[in-house]
C-alpha positions as semicolon CSV with decimal commas, in nm:
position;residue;x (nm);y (nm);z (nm)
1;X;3,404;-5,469;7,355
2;X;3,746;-5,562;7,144
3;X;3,859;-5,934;7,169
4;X;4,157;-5,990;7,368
5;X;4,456;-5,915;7,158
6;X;4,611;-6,180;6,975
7;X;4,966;-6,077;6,966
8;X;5,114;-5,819;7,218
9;X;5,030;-5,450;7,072
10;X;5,191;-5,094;7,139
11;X;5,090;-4,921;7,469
12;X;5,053;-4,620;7,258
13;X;4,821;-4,752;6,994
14;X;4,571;-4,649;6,843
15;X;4,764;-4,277;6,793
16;X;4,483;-4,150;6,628
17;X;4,091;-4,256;6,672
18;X;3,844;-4,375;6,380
19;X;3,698;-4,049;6,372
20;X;4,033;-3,824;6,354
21;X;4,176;-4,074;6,091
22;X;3,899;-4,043;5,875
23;X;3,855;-3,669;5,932
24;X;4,246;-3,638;5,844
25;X;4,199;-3,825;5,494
26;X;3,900;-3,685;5,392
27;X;3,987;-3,303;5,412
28;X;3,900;-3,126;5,093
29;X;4,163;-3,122;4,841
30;X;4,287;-3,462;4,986
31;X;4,287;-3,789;4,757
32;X;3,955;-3,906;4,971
33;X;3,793;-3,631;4,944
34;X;3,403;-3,670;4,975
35;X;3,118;-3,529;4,781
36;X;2,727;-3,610;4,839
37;X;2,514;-3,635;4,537
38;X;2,165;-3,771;4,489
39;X;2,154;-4,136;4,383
40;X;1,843;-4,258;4,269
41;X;1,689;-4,025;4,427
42;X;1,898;-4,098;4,722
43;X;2,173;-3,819;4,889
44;X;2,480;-4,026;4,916
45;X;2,829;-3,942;5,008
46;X;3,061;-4,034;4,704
47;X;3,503;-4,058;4,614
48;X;3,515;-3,712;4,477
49;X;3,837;-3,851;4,291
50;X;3,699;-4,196;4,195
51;X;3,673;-4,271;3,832
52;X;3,368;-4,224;3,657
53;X;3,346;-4,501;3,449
54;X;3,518;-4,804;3,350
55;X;3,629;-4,654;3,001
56;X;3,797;-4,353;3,200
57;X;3,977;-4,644;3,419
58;X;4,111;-4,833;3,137
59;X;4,213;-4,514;2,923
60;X;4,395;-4,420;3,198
61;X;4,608;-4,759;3,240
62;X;4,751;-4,603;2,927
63;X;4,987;-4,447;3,200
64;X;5,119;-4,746;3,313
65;X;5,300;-4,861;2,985
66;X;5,515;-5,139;2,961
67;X;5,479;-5,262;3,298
68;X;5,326;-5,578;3,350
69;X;4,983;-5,614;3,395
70;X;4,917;-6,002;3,369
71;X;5,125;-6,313;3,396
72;X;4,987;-6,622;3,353
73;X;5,191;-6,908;3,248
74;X;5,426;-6,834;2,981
75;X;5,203;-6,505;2,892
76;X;5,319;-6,208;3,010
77;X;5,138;-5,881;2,896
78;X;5,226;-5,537;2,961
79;X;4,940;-5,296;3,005
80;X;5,003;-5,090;2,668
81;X;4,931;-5,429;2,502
82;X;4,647;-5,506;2,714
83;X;4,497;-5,162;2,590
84;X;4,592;-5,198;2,259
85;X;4,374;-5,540;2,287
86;X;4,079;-5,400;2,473
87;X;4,086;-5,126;2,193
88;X;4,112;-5,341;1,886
89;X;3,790;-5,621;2,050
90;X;3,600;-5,288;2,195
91;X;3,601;-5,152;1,777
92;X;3,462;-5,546;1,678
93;X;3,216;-5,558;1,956
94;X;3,084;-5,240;1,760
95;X;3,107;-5,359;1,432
96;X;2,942;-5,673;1,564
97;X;2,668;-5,441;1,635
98;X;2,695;-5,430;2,047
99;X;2,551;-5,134;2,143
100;X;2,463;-4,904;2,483
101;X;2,274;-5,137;2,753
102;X;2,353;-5,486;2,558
103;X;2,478;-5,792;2,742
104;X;2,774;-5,944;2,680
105;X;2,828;-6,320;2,888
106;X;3,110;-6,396;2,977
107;X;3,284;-6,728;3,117
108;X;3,606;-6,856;3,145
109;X;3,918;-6,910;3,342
110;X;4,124;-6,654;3,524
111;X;4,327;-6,582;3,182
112;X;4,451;-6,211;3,061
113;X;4,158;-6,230;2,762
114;X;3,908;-6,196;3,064
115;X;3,976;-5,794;3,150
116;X;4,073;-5,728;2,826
117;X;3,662;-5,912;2,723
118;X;3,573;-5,687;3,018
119;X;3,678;-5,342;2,903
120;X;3,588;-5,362;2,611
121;X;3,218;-5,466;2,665
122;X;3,177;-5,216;2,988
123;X;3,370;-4,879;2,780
124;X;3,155;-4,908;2,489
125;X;2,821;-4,897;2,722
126;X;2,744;-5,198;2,724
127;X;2,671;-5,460;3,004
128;X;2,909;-5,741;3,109
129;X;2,797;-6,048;3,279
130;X;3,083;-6,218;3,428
131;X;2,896;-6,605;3,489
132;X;3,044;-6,853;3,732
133;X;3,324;-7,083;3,517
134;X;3,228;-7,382;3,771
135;X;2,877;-7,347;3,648
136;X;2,723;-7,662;3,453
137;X;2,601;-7,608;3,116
138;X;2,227;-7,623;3,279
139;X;2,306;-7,277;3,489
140;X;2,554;-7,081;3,232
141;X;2,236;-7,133;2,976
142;X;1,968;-6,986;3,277
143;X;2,237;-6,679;3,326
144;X;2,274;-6,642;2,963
145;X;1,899;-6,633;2,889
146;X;1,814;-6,496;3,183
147;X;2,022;-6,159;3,092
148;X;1,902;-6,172;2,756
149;X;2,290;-6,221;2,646
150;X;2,345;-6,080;2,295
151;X;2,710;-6,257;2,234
152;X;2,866;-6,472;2,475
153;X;3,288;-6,539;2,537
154;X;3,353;-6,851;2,636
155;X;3,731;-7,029;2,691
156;X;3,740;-7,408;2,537
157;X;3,670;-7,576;2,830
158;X;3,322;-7,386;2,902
159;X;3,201;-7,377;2,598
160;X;3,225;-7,715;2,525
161;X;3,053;-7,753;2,840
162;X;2,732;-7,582;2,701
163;X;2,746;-7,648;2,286
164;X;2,437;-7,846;2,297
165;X;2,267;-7,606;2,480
166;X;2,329;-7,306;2,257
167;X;2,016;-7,398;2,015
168;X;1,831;-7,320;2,312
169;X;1,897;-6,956;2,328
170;X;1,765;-6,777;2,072
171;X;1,837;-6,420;2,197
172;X;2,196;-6,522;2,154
173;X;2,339;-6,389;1,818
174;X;2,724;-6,431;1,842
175;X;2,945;-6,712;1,999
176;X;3,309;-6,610;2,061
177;X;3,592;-6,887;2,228
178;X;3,866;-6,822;2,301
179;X;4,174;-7,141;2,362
180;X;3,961;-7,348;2,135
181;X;3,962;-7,759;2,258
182;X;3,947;-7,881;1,893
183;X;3,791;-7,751;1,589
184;X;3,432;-7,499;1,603
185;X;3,127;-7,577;1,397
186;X;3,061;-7,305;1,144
187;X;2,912;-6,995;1,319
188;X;3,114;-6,928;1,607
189;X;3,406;-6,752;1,621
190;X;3,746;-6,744;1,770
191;X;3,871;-6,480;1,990
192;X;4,200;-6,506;1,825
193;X;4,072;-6,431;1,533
194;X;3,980;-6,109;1,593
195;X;4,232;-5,954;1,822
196;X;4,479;-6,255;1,828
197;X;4,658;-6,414;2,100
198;X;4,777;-6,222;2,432
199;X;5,199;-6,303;2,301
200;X;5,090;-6,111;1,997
201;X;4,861;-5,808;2,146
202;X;5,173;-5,559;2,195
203;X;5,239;-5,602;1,778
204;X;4,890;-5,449;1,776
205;X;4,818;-5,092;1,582
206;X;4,754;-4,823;1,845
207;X;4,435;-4,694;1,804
208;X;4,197;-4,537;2,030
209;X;3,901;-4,661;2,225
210;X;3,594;-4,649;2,080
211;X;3,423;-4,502;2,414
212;X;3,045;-4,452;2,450
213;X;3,051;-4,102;2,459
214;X;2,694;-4,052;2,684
215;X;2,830;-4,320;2,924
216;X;2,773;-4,157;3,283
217;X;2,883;-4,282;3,632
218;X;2,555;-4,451;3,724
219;X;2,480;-4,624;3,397
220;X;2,429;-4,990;3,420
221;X;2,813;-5,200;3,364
222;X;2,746;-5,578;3,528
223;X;2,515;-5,807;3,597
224;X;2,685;-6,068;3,899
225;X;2,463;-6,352;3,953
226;X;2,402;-6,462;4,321
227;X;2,174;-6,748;4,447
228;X;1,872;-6,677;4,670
229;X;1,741;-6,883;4,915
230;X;1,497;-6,947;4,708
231;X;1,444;-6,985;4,355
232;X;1,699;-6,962;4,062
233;X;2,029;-6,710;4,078
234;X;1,948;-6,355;4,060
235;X;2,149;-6,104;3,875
236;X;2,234;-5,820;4,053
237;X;2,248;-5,499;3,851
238;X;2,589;-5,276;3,937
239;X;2,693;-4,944;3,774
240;X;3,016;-4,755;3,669
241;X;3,011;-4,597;3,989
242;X;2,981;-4,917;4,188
243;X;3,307;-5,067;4,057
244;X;3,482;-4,757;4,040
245;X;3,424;-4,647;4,443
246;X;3,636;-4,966;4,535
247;X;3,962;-4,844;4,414
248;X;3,945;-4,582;4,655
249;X;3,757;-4,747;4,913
250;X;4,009;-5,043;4,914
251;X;4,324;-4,766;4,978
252;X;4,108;-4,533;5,236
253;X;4,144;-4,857;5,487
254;X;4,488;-4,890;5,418
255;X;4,555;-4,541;5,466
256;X;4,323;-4,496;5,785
257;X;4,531;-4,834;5,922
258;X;4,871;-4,617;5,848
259;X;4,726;-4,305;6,050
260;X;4,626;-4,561;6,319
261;X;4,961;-4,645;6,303
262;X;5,103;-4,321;6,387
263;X;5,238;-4,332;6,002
264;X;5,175;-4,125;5,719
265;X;4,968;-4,303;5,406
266;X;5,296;-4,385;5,161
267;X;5,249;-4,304;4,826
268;X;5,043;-4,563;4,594
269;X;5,360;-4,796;4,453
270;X;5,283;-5,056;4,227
271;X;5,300;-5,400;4,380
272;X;5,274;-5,763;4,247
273;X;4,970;-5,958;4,365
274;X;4,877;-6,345;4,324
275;X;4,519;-6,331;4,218
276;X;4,353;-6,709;4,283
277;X;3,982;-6,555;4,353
278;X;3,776;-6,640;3,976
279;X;3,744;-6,320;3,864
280;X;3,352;-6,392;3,817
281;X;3,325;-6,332;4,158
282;X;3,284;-5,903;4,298
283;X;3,608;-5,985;4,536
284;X;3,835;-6,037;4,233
285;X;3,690;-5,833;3,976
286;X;3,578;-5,551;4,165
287;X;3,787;-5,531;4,499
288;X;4,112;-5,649;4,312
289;X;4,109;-5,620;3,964
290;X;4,002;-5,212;3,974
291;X;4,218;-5,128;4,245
292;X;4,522;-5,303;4,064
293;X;4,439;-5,131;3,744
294;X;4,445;-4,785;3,887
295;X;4,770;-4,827;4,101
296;X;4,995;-4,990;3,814
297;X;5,013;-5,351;3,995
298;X;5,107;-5,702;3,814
299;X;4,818;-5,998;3,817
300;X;4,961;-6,335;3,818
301;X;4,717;-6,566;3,712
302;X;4,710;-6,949;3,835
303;X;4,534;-7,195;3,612
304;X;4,402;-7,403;3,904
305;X;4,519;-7,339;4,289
306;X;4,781;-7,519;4,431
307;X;4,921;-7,418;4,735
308;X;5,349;-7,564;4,626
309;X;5,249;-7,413;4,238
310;X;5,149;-7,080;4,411
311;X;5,471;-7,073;4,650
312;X;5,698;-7,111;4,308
313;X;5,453;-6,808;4,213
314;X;5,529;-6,613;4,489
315;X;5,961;-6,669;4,481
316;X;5,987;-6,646;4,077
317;X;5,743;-6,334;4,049
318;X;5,827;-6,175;4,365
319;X;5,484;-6,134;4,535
320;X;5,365;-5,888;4,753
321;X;4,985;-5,935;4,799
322;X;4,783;-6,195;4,802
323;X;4,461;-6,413;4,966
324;X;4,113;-6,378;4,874
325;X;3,965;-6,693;5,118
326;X;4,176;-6,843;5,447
327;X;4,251;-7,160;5,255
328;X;4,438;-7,052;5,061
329;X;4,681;-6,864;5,370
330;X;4,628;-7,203;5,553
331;X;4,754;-7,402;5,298
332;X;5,094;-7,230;5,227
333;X;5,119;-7,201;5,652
334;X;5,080;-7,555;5,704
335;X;5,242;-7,761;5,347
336;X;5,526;-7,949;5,477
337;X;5,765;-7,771;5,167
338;X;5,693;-7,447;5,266
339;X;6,086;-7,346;5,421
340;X;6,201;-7,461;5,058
341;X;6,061;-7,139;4,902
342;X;6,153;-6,768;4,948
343;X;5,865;-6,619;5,044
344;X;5,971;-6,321;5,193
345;X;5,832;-6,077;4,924
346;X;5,458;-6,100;5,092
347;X;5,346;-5,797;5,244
348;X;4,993;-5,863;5,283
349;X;4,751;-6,202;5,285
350;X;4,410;-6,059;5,301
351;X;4,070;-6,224;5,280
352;X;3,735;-6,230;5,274
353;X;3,382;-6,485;5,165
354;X;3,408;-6,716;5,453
355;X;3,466;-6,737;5,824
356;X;3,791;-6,723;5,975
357;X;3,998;-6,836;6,284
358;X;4,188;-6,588;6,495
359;X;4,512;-6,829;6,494
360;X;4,499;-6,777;6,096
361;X;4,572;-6,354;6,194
362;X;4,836;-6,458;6,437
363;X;4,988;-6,715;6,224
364;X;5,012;-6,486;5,885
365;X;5,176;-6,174;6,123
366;X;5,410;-6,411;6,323
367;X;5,518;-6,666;6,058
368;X;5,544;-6,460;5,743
369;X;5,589;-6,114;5,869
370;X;5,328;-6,001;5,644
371;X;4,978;-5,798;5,756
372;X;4,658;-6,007;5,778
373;X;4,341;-5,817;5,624
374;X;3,950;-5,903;5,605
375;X;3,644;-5,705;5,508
376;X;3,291;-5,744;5,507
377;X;3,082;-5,710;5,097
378;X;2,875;-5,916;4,897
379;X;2,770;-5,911;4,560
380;X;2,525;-5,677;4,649
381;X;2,770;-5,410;4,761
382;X;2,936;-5,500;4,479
383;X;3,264;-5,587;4,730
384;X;3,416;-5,347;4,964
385;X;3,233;-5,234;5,268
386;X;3,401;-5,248;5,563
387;X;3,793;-5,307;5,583
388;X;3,995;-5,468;5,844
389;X;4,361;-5,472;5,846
390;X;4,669;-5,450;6,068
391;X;4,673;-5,347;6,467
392;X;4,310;-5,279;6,433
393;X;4,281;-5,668;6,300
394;X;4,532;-5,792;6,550
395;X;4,323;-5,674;6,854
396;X;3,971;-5,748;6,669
397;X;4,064;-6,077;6,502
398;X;3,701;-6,146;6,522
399;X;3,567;-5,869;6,313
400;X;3,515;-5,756;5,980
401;X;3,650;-5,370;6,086
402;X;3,495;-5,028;6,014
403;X;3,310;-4,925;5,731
404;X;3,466;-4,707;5,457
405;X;3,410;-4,346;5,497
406;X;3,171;-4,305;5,183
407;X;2,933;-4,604;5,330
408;X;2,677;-4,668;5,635
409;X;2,602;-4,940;5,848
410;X;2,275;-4,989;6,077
411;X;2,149;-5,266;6,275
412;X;1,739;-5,356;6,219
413;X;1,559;-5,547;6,363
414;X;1,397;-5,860;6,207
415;X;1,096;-5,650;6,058
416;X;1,316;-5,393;5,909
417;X;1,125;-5,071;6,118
418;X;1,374;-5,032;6,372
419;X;1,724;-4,971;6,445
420;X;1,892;-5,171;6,751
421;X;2,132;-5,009;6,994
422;X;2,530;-5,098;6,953
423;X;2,586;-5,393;7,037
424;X;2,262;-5,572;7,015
425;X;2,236;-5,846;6,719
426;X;1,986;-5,785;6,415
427;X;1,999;-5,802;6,052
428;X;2,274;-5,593;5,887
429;X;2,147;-5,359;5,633
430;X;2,454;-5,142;5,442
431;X;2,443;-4,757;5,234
432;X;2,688;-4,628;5,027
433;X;2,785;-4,553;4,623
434;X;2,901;-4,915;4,595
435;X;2,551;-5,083;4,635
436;X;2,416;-5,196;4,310
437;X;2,093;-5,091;4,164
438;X;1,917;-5,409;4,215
439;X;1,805;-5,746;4,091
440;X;1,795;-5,765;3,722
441;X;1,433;-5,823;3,620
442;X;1,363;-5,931;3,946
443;X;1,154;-5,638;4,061
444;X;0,973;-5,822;4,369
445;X;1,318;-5,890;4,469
446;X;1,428;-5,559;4,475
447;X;1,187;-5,405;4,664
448;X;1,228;-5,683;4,888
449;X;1,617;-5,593;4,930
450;X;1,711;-5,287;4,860
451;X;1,484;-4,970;5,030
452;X;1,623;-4,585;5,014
453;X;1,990;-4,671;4,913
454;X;1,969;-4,949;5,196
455;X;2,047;-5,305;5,118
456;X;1,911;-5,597;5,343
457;X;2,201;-5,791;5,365
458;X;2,052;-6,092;5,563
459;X;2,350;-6,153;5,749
460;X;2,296;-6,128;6,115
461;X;2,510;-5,894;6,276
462;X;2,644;-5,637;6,563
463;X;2,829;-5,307;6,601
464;X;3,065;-5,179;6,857
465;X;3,112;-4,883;7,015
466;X;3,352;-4,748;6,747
467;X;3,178;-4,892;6,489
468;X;3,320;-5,195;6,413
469;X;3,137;-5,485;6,258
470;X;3,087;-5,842;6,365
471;X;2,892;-6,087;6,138
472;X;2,727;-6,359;6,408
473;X;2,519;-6,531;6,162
474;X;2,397;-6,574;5,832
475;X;2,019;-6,504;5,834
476;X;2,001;-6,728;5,482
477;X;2,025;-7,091;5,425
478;X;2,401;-7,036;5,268
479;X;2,691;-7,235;5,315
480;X;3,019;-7,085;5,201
481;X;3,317;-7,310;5,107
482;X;3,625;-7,151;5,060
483;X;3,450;-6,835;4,948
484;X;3,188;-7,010;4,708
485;X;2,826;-6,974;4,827
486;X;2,601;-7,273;4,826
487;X;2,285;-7,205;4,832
488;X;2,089;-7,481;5,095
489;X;1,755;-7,493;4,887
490;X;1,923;-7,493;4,541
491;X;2,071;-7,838;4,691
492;X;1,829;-7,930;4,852
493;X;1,568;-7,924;4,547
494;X;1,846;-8,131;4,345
495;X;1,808;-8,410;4,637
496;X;1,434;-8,350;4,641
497;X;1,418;-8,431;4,264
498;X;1,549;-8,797;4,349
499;X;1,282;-9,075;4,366
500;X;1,410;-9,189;4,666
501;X;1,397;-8,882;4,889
502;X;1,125;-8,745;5,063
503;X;1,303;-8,502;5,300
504;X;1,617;-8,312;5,278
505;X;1,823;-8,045;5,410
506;X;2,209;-7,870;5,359
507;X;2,376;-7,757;5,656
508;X;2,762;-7,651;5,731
509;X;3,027;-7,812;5,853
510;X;3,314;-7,684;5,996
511;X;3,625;-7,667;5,740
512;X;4,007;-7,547;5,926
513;X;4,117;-7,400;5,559
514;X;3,748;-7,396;5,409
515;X;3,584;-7,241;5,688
516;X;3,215;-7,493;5,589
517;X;3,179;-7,754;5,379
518;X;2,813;-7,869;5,311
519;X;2,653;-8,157;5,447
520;X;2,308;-8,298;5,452
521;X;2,045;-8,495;5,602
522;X;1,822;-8,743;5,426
523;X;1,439;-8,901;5,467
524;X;1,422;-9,171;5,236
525;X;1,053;-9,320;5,142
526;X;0,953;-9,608;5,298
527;X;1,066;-9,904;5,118
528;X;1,319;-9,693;4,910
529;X;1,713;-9,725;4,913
530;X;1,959;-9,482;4,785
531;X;2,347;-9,483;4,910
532;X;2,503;-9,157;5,040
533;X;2,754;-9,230;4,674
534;X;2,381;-9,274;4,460
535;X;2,318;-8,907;4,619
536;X;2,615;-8,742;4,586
537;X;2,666;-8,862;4,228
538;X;2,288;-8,713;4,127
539;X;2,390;-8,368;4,262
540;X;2,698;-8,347;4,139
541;X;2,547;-8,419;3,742
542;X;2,308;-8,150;3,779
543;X;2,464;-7,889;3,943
544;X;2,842;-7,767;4,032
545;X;3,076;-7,974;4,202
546;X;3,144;-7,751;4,462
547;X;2,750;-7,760;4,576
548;X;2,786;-8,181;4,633
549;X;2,753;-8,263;5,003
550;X;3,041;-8,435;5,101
551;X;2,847;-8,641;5,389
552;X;2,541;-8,770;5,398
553;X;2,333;-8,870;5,683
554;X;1,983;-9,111;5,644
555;X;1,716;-9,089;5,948
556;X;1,453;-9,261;5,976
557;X;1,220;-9,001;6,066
558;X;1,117;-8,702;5,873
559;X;1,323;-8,425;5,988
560;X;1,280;-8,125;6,305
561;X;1,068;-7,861;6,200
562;X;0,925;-7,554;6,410
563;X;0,585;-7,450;6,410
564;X;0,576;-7,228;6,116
565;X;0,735;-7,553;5,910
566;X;1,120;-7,447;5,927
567;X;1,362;-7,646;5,918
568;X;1,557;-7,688;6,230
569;X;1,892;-7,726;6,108
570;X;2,068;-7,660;6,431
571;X;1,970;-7,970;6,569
572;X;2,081;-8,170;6,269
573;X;2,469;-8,047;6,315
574;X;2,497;-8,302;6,569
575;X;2,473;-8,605;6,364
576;X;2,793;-8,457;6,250
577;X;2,983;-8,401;6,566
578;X;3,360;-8,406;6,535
579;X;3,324;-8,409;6,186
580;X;3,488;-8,152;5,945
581;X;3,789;-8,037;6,120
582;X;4,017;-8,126;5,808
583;X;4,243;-7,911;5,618
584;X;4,269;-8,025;5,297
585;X;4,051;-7,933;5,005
586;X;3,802;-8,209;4,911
């Protein structure tokens, strides 16, 4: 059953059911019109008007012209001069010798080289691997071996991060960095050199793209890395046809909300969003960055969140959409300056990557007038699943909504054999032409994940009667802070590597704006001593600083374990009672 509303709703609504709504849209001859074709052997429904590659997308943001495509800073580029860029680094990449199926690294900042480092790689065939910028120098060398990198981008700041480390990697032939922090040893090479800087990209000759001209829906485009629960990251493989569905999986929920509604779909009008997600992550790049592309929208970039820096954002550029976690809606709702800017541009603050509250929905409709919005992805899926937005969110504040019309949703049980009725809890497995191909040379893993089209998502969940999901658990050890998945045994091995420790474990704490922050629980060896500061500082050198526990708790005892040796980490949440309600950002 629905939640109790959180607002007061329209006797009349919904004015058209789930099933109507997505009958209406899908008609043939209609923008969402479906097709099925067989995907790895698979029969999958598909966006018979999706793009069908990345090359087609970009060529196509030809149409756009001199509207603006990315602002950051004092850098404002228009999307002719962002083609003209990807055009000019997509003919080097060749002449560098990049070819179909080659990886291309790539790690940096939210800055307008990123797409333009993107497209170029992906429309000439080969395979971009967007690597976390918060990564140590330890874990952007594992992804860029690991992928078998052939030239890496880097900004200043990240690749000074991993210089020493480059001797290390012999598969990699070409450096490229881009915002240089002082001068480069001989051997790597600037960005700027070869296509310049974004001020100077529109003064760049037109010339076409140099498009792979085999390059077919379901070739390979990405490799996203995403931790396990055990083990290093894994790199999950995703297609042309996997970034490509969420530009029109992304405006089917919109347009099913509008129908919902009692409203027609409007027409797609270019709007201005605030993009503070890394792009390195599926949300931005896939959910945002492809659907922004193919509508026309403006990107303004923030070097580094800050909630009175992103309100100035908002009044000076006029924005319409943005989100991507709650903290970053909590933040702007609660900072103490907030009356002092004009915000009344924001249409929509939607999010997604960690848990939510239902006051957050009821605060974002009643106090800026603009239309909460959720989903339900992973890297997996490559982003959009299910989508969640306006009335339908307002009454089901606790859900991730409906899936998309071109993807399925089933509830197994914990051996995978059967289905569970609606409404009973089980493991959430997901289908559809946005789920990636697998784990990239991880074949154990794959077969371990992915089965007929299926993905085993892990995350324990349920479905309603109309089909709405609601995650109740995470099956996995993960922790997710503001959006950014920590991984409890990657942490946990860091703090096992300690001379001191002889025990361990990561659990979540409740964050207001965060949603978790991660915690964890130590067995020291007898006689040992190590401070909860000693601890933190020794994770925090080895891997990200997001991953450091920001408590620590010592018992004396080696910690609860079930039969089978698990860790029971339910019971150690209460050494942390009344703990973690904060709202800042540590």
């Amino acid at each position: 059953m629905a939640a109790e509303p959180i607002i007061p709703l329209d006797p009349a609504w919904p004015r058209m059911s789930l099933a109507d709504a997505t009958a209406a849209l899908t008609a043939p001859d209609t923008r969402f019109e479906m097709a099925e074709l067989v995907i790895g052997g698979v029969p999958t429904r598909v966006w018979k008007n999706a793009p069908p590659t990345l090359a087609f997308l970009i060529q196509l943001s030809r149409m756009h012209g001199d509207r603006l495509f990315t602002v950051h800073e004092g850098e404002r580029v228009s999307y002719d001069a962002n083609f003209r860029a990807v055009a000019h680094l997509a003919t080097r990449l060749r002449e560098m010798g990049v070819a179909k199926g080659d990886r291309v690294a790539l790690t940096m900042r939210n800055l307008p080289e990123w797409p333009v480092i993107f497209f170029a790689a992906t429309s000439i065939g080969a395979i971009l691997v967007p690597l976390n910028a918060w990564w140590t120098g330890g874990e952007l060398s594992y992804g860029i071996a690991d992928s078998g990198a052939k030239i890496a981008f880097f900004d200043g700041e990240r690749y000074t991060r991993i210089a020493d480390r480059l001797g290390d990697l012999p598969d990699l032939a070409r450096v490229v960095v881009s915002r240089a922090c002082g001068d480069l040893p001989d051997g790597v090479t600037t960005l700027e050199s070869l296509i310049g800087p974004p001020t100077h990209w529109a003064e760049l000759a037109e010339i076409d793209l140099p498009a792979d001209p085999t390059l077919q829906p379901d070739d390979d485009a990405t490799i996203f890395y995403t931790s396990g629960t055990t083990g290093n990251p894994k790199g999950a493989l995703g297609t042309h046809r996997n970034l490509c569905t969420n530009i029109l999986s992304s405006a089917f929920s919109a347009a099913r909300a509008s129908l919902r509604r009692g409203e027609m779909p409007p027409e797609p009008q270019p709007k201005t969003g605030l993009l503070v997600v890394p792009l390195f992550h599926v949300t931005a790049c896939s959910a945002s960055l492809m659907g922004s592309i193919a509508a026309g929208n403006t990107l303004v970039f923030m070097r580094k969140w800050d909630p009175v820096e992103a309100m100035k954002l908002i009044e000076r550029e006029k924005v319409n959409l943005t989100g991507g976690v709650p903290t970053i809606a909590w933040q702007i709702l609660e900072h103490p300056d907030r009356g002092k800017y004009d915000l009344s541009s924001l249409e929509s603050i939607a999010y997604g990557g960690a848990p939510s509250a239902p006051e957050l929905v009821r605060r974002i409709f009643s106090e800026f007038g603009a239309l909460p919005g959720n989903g339900w992805g992973m890297t997996e899926t490559m982003a959009t699943v299910t989508g969640h937005s306006s009335e339908d969110y307002l009454n089901r504040p606790t859900s991730a909504g409906p899936p998309v019309a071109v993807a399925d949703l089933r509830i197994m049980d914990i051996d995978g054999n059967h289905e569970l009725p609606i409404g009973q809890v089980g493991e959430l497995w997901a289908r559809g032409p946005m789920i990636v191909k697998g784990y990239w040379n991880k074949p154990e893993a794959t077969a371990q994940c992915f089965r007929d089209g299926w993905v085993r998502t892990g995350d324990l969940a349920k479905l309603d009667e109309e089909g709405f999901l609601y995650i109740v658990d995470r099956a996995k050890d993960i922790v997710i802070r503001g959006g950014e998945n920590i991984y409890s045994s990657e942490v946990e091995d860091v703090l096992y590597a300690h001379p001191a420790v002889t025990d361990a474990a990561l659990i979540g704490i409740p964050h207001r704006s965060l949603g978790e922050e991660p915690a964890a629980v130590v067995h020291l060896a007898p006689g040992s001593h190590a401070s909860e500061a000693e601890l933190q500082a020794w994770v925090g050198e080895r891997i990200a600083a997001f991953k450091v526990p920001v408590a620590i708790r010592f018992v004396e005892q080696t910690l609860p374990r079930n039969a089978n040796g698990k860790l029971l980490k339910t019971e150690l949440k209460t050494l942390f009672a009344g703990e973690g309600a904060g709202a800042g950002v540590a």
